[in-house]
PDB file of C-alpha atoms in Angstrom:
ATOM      1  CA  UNK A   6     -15.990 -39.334 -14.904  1.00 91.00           C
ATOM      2  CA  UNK A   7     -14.152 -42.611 -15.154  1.00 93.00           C
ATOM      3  CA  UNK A   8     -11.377 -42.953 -12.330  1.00 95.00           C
ATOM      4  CA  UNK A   9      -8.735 -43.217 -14.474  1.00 97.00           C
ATOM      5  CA  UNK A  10      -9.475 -39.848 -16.048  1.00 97.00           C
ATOM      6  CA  UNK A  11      -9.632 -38.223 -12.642  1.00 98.00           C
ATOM      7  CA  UNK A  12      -6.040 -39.223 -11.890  1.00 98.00           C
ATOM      8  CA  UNK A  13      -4.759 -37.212 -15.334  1.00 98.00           C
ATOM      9  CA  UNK A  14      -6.906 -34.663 -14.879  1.00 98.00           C
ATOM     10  CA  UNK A  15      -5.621 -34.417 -11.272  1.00 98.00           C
ATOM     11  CA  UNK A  16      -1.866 -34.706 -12.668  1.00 98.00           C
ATOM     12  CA  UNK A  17      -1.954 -32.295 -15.546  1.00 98.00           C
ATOM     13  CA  UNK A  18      -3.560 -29.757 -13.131  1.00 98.00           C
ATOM     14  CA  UNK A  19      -1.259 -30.000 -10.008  1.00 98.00           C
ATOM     15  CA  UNK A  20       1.458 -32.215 -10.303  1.00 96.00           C
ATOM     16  CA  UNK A  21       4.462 -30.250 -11.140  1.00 94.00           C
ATOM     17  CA  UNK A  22       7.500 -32.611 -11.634  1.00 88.00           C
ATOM     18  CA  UNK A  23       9.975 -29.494 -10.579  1.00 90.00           C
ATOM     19  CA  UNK A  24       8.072 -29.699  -7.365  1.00 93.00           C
ATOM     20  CA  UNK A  25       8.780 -33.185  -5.488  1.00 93.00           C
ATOM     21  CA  UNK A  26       5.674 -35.237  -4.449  1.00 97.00           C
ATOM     22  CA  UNK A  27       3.646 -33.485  -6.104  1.00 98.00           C
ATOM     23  CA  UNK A  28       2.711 -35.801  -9.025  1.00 97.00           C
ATOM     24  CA  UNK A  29       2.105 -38.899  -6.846  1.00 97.00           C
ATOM     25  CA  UNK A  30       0.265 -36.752  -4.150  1.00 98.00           C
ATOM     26  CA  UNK A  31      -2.006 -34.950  -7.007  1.00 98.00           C
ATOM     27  CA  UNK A  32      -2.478 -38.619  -9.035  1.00 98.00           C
ATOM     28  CA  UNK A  33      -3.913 -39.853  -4.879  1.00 98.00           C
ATOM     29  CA  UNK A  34      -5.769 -37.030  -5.092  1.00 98.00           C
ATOM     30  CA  UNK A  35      -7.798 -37.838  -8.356  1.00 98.00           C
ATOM     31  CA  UNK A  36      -8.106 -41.192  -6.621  1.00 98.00           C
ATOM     32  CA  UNK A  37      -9.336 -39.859  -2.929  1.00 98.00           C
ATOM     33  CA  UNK A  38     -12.944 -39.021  -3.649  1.00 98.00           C
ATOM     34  CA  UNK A  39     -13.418 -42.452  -5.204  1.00 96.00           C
ATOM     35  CA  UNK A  40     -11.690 -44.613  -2.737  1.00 97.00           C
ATOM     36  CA  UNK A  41     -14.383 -45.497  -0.364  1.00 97.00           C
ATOM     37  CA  UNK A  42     -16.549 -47.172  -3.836  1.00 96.00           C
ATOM     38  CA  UNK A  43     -13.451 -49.237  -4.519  1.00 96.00           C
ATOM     39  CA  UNK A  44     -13.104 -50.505  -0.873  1.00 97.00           C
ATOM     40  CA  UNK A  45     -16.873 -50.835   0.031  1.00 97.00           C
ATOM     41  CA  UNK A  46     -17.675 -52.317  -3.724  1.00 96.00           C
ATOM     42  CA  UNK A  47     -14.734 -54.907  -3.457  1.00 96.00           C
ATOM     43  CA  UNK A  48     -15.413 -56.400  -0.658  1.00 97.00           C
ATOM     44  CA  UNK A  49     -19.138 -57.175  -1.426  1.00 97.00           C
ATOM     45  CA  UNK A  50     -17.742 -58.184  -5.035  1.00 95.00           C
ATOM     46  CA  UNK A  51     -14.967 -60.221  -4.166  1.00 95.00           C
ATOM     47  CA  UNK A  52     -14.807 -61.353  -0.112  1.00 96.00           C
ATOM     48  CA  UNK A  53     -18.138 -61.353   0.589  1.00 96.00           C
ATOM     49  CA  UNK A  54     -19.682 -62.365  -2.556  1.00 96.00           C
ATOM     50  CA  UNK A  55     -22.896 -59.984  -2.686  1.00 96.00           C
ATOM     51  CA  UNK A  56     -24.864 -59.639  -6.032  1.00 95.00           C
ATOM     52  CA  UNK A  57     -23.355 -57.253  -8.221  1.00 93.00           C
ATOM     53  CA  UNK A  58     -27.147 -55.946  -8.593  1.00 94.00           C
ATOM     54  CA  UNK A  59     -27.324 -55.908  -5.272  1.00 96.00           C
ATOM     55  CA  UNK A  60     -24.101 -53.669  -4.968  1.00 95.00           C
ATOM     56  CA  UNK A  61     -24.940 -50.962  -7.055  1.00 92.00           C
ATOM     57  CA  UNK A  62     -28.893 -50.839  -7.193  1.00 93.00           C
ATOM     58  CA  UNK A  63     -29.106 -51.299  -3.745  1.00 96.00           C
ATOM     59  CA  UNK A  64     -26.091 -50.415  -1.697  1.00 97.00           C
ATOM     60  CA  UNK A  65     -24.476 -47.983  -3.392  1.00 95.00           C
ATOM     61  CA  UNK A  66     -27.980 -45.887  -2.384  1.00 95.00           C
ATOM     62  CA  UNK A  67     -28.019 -47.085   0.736  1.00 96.00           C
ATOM     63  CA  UNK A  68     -28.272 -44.602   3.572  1.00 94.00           C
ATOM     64  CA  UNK A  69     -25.094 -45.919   4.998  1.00 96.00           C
ATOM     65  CA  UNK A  70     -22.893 -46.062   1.675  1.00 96.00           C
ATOM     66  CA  UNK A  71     -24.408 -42.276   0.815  1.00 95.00           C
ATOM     67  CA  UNK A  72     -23.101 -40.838   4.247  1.00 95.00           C
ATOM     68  CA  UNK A  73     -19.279 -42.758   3.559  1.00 96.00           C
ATOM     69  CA  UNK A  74     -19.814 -40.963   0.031  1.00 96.00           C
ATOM     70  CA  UNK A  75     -20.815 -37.413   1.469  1.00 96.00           C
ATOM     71  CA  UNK A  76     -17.237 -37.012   3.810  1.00 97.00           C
ATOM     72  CA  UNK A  77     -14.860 -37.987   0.900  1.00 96.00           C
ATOM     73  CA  UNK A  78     -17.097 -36.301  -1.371  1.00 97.00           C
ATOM     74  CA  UNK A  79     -17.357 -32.988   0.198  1.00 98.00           C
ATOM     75  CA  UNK A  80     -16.566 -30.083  -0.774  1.00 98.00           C
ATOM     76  CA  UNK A  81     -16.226 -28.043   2.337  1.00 98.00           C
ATOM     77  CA  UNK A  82     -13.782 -30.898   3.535  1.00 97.00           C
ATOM     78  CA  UNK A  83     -11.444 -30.743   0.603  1.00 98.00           C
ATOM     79  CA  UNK A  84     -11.416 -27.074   0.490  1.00 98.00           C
ATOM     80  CA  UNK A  85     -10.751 -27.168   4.102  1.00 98.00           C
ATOM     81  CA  UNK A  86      -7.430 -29.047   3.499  1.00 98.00           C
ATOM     82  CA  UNK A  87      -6.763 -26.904   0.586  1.00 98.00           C
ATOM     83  CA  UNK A  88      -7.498 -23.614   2.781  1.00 98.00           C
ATOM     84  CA  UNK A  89      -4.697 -25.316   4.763  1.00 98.00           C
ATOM     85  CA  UNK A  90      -2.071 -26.797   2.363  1.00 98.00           C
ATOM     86  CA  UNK A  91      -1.908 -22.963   0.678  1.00 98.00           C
ATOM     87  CA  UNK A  92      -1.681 -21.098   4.059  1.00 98.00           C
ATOM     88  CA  UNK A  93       1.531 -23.802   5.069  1.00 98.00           C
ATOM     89  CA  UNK A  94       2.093 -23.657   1.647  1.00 97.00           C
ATOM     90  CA  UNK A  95       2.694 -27.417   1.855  1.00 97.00           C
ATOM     91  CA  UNK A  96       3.205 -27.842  -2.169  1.00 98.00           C
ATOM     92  CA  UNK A  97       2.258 -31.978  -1.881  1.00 98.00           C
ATOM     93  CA  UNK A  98      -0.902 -31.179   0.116  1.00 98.00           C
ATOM     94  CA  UNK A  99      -1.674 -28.785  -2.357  1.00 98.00           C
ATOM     95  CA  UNK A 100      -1.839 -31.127  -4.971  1.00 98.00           C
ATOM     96  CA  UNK A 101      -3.470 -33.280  -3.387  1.00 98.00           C
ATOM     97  CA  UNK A 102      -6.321 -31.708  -1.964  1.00 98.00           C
ATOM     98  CA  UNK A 103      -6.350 -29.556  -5.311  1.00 98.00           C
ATOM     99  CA  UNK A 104      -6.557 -33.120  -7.470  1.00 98.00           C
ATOM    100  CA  UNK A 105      -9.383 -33.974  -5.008  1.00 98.00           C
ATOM    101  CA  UNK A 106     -11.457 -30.844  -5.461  1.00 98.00           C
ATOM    102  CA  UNK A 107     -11.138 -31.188  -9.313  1.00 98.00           C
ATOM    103  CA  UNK A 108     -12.552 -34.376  -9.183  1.00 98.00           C
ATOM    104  CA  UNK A 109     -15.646 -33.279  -7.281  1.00 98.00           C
ATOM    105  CA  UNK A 110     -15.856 -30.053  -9.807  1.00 97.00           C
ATOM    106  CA  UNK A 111     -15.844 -33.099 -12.651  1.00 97.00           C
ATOM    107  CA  UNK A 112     -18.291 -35.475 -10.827  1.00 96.00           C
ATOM    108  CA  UNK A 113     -20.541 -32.781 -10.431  1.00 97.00           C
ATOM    109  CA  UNK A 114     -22.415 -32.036 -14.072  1.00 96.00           C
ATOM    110  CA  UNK A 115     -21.550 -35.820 -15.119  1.00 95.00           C
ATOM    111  CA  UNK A 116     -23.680 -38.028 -12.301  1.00 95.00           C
ATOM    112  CA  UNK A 117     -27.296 -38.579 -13.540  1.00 94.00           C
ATOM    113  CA  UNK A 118     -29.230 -40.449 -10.804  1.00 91.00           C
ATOM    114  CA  UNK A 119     -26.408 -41.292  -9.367  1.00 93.00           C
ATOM    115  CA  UNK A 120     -24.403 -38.218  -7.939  1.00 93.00           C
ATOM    116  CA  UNK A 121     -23.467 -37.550  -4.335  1.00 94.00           C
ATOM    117  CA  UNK A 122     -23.822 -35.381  -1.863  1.00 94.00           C
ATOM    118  CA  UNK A 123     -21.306 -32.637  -2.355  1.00 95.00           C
ATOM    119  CA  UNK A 124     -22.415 -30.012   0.016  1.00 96.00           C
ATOM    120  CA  UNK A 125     -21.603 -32.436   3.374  1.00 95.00           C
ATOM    121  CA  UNK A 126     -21.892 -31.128   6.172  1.00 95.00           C
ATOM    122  CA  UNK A 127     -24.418 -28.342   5.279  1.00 95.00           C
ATOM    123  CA  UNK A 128     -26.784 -30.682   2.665  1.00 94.00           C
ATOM    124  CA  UNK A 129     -27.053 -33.480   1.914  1.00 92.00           C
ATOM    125  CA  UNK A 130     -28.747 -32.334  -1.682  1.00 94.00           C
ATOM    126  CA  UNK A 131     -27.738 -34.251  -4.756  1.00 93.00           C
ATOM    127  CA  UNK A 132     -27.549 -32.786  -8.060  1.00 95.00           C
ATOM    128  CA  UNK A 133     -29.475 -35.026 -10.856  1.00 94.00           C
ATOM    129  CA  UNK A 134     -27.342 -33.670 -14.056  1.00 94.00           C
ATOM    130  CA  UNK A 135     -29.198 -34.252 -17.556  1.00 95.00           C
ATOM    131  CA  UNK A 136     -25.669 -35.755 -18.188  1.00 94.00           C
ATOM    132  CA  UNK A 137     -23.584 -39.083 -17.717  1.00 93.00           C
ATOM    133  CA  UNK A 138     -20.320 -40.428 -18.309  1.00 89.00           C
ATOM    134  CA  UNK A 139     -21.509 -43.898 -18.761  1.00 85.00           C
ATOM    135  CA  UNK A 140     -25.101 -43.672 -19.200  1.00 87.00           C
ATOM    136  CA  UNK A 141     -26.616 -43.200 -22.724  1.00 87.00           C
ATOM    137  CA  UNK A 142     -29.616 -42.239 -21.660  1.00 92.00           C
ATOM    138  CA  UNK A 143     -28.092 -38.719 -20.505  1.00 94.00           C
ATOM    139  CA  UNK A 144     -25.573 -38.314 -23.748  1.00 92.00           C
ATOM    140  CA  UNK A 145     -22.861 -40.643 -22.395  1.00 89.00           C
ATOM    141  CA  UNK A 146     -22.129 -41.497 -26.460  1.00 90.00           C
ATOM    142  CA  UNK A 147     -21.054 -37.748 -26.367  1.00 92.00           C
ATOM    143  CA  UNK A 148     -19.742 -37.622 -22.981  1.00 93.00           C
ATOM    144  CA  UNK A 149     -17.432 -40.544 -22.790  1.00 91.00           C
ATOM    145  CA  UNK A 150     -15.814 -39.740 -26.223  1.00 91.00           C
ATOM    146  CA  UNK A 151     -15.166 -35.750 -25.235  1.00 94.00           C
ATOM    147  CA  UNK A 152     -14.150 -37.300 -21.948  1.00 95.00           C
ATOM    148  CA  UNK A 153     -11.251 -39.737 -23.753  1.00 94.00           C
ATOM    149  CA  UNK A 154     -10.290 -36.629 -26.292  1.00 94.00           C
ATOM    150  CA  UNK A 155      -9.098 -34.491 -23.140  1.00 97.00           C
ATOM    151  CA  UNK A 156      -7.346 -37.322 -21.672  1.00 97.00           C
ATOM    152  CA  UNK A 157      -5.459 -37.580 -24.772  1.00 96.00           C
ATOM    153  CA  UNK A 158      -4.763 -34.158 -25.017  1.00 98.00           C
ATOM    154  CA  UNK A 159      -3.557 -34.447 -20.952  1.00 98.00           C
ATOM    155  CA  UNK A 160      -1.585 -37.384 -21.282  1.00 97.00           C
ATOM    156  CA  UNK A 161       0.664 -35.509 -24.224  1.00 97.00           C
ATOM    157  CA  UNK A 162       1.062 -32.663 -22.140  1.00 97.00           C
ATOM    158  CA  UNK A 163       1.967 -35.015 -19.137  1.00 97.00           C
ATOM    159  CA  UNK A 164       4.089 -37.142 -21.736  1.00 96.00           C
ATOM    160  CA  UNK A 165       5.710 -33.857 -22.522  1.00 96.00           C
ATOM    161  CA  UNK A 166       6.569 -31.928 -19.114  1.00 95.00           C
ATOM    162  CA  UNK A 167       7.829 -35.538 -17.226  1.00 94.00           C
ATOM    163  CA  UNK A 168      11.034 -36.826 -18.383  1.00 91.00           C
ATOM    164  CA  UNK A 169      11.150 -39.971 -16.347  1.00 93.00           C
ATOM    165  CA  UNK A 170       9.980 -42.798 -17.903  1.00 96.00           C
ATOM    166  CA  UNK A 171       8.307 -44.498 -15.335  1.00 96.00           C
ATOM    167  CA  UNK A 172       5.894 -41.904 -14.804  1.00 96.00           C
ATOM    168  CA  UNK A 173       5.857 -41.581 -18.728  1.00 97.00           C
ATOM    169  CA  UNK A 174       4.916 -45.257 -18.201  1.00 97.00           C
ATOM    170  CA  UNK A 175       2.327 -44.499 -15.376  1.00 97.00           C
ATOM    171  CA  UNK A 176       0.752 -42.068 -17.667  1.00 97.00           C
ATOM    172  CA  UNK A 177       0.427 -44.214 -20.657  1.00 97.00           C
ATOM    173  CA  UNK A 178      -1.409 -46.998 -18.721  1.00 97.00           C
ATOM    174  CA  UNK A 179      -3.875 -44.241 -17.033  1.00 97.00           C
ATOM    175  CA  UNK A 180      -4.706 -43.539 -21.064  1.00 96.00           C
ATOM    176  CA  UNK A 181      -5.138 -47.340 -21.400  1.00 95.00           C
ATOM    177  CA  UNK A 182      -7.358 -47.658 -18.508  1.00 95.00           C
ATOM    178  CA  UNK A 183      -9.250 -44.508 -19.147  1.00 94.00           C
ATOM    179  CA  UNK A 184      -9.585 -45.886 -23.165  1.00 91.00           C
ATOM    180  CA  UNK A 185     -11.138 -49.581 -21.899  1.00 90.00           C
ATOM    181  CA  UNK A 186     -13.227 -47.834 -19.381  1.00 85.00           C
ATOM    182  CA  UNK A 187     -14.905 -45.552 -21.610  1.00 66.00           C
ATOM    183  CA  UNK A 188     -15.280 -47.819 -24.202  1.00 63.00           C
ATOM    184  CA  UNK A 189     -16.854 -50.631 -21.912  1.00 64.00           C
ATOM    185  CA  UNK A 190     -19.204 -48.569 -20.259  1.00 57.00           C
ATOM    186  CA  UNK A 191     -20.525 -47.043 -23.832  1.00 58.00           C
ATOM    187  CA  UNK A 192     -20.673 -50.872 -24.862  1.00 58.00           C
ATOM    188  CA  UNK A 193     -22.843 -52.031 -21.908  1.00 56.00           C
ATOM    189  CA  UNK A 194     -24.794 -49.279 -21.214  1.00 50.00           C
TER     190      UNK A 194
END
């Protein structure tokens, strides 16, 4: 799934706003798993110049990117800090580790050639869906669109249960980012 997505997924799931820190923590939560591909693709993008070709036909495969990938993509490590938020019953780790596990749930049946290793530390087995977010050749002209109609659907119900309008604005602009990124992808790919 698109990033953006992630975050109201994460949100609609575990951010309660009766519950403080629990939005933000659950909206860094969606964002976790991803992280590491922002930081290690930005700074070949934009410090160090690399290729984007190079970047994600190359390193993003790369032995040394995959093991980065396999810690914040692991299940057993998010449902470790889970296992831990719920017995402290520490409602902003919840969320956060709980936005964090939903994402990998979500990444799961939409990676096609391009998934990673969820089972870290005990495999490092990658499951090849038959489908793709972005990729048409694995249905990504259905996937992308069903993708967008939840976030809709999410971002009313978010819209709805938050009052403030800042995060009302936060949402809105997740929507936004989640409507160019599907959109772009479908076009290039």
């Amino acid at each position: 799934m698109n990033t953006p997505a992630h975050l109201i997924f994460g949100a609609a799931a575990f951010g309660r706003p009766d519950r403080r820190g629990t939005l933000a923590a659950a909206l860094a939560g969606g964002l976790a798993p991803d992280l590491s591909l922002y930081l290690l693709v930005g700074w070949h993008l934009l410090i160090v110049g690399t290729d984007p070709r190079v970047v994600f036909d190359e390193l993003y495969f790369s032995d040394t990117w995959q093991a980065v990938f396999a810690v914040d993509n692991s299940v057993f490590v998010w449902g470790a800090l889970l296992a831990v938020a719920l017995w402290r019953r520490w409602p902003v780790l919840v969320a956060f580790a709980g936005a964090a596990l939903l994402h990998i749930a979500l990444d799961f049946p939409l990676h096609a050639g391009d998934g990673r290793p969820h089972f870290w530390p005990l495999s490092t087995w990658v499951f090849d869906s038959p489908l793709s977010y972005w990729d048409r050749r694995h249905h990504a002209e259905w996937v992308g669109p069903a993708e967008l109609a939840f976030c809709v659907a999410l971002a009313v119900l978010l819209w709805r249960r938050v009052v403030s309008w800042p995060w009302r604005a936060v949402f809105v602009l997740l929507l936004a980012a989640e409507a160019l990124s599907n959109n772009v992808w479908l076009l290039v790919f």
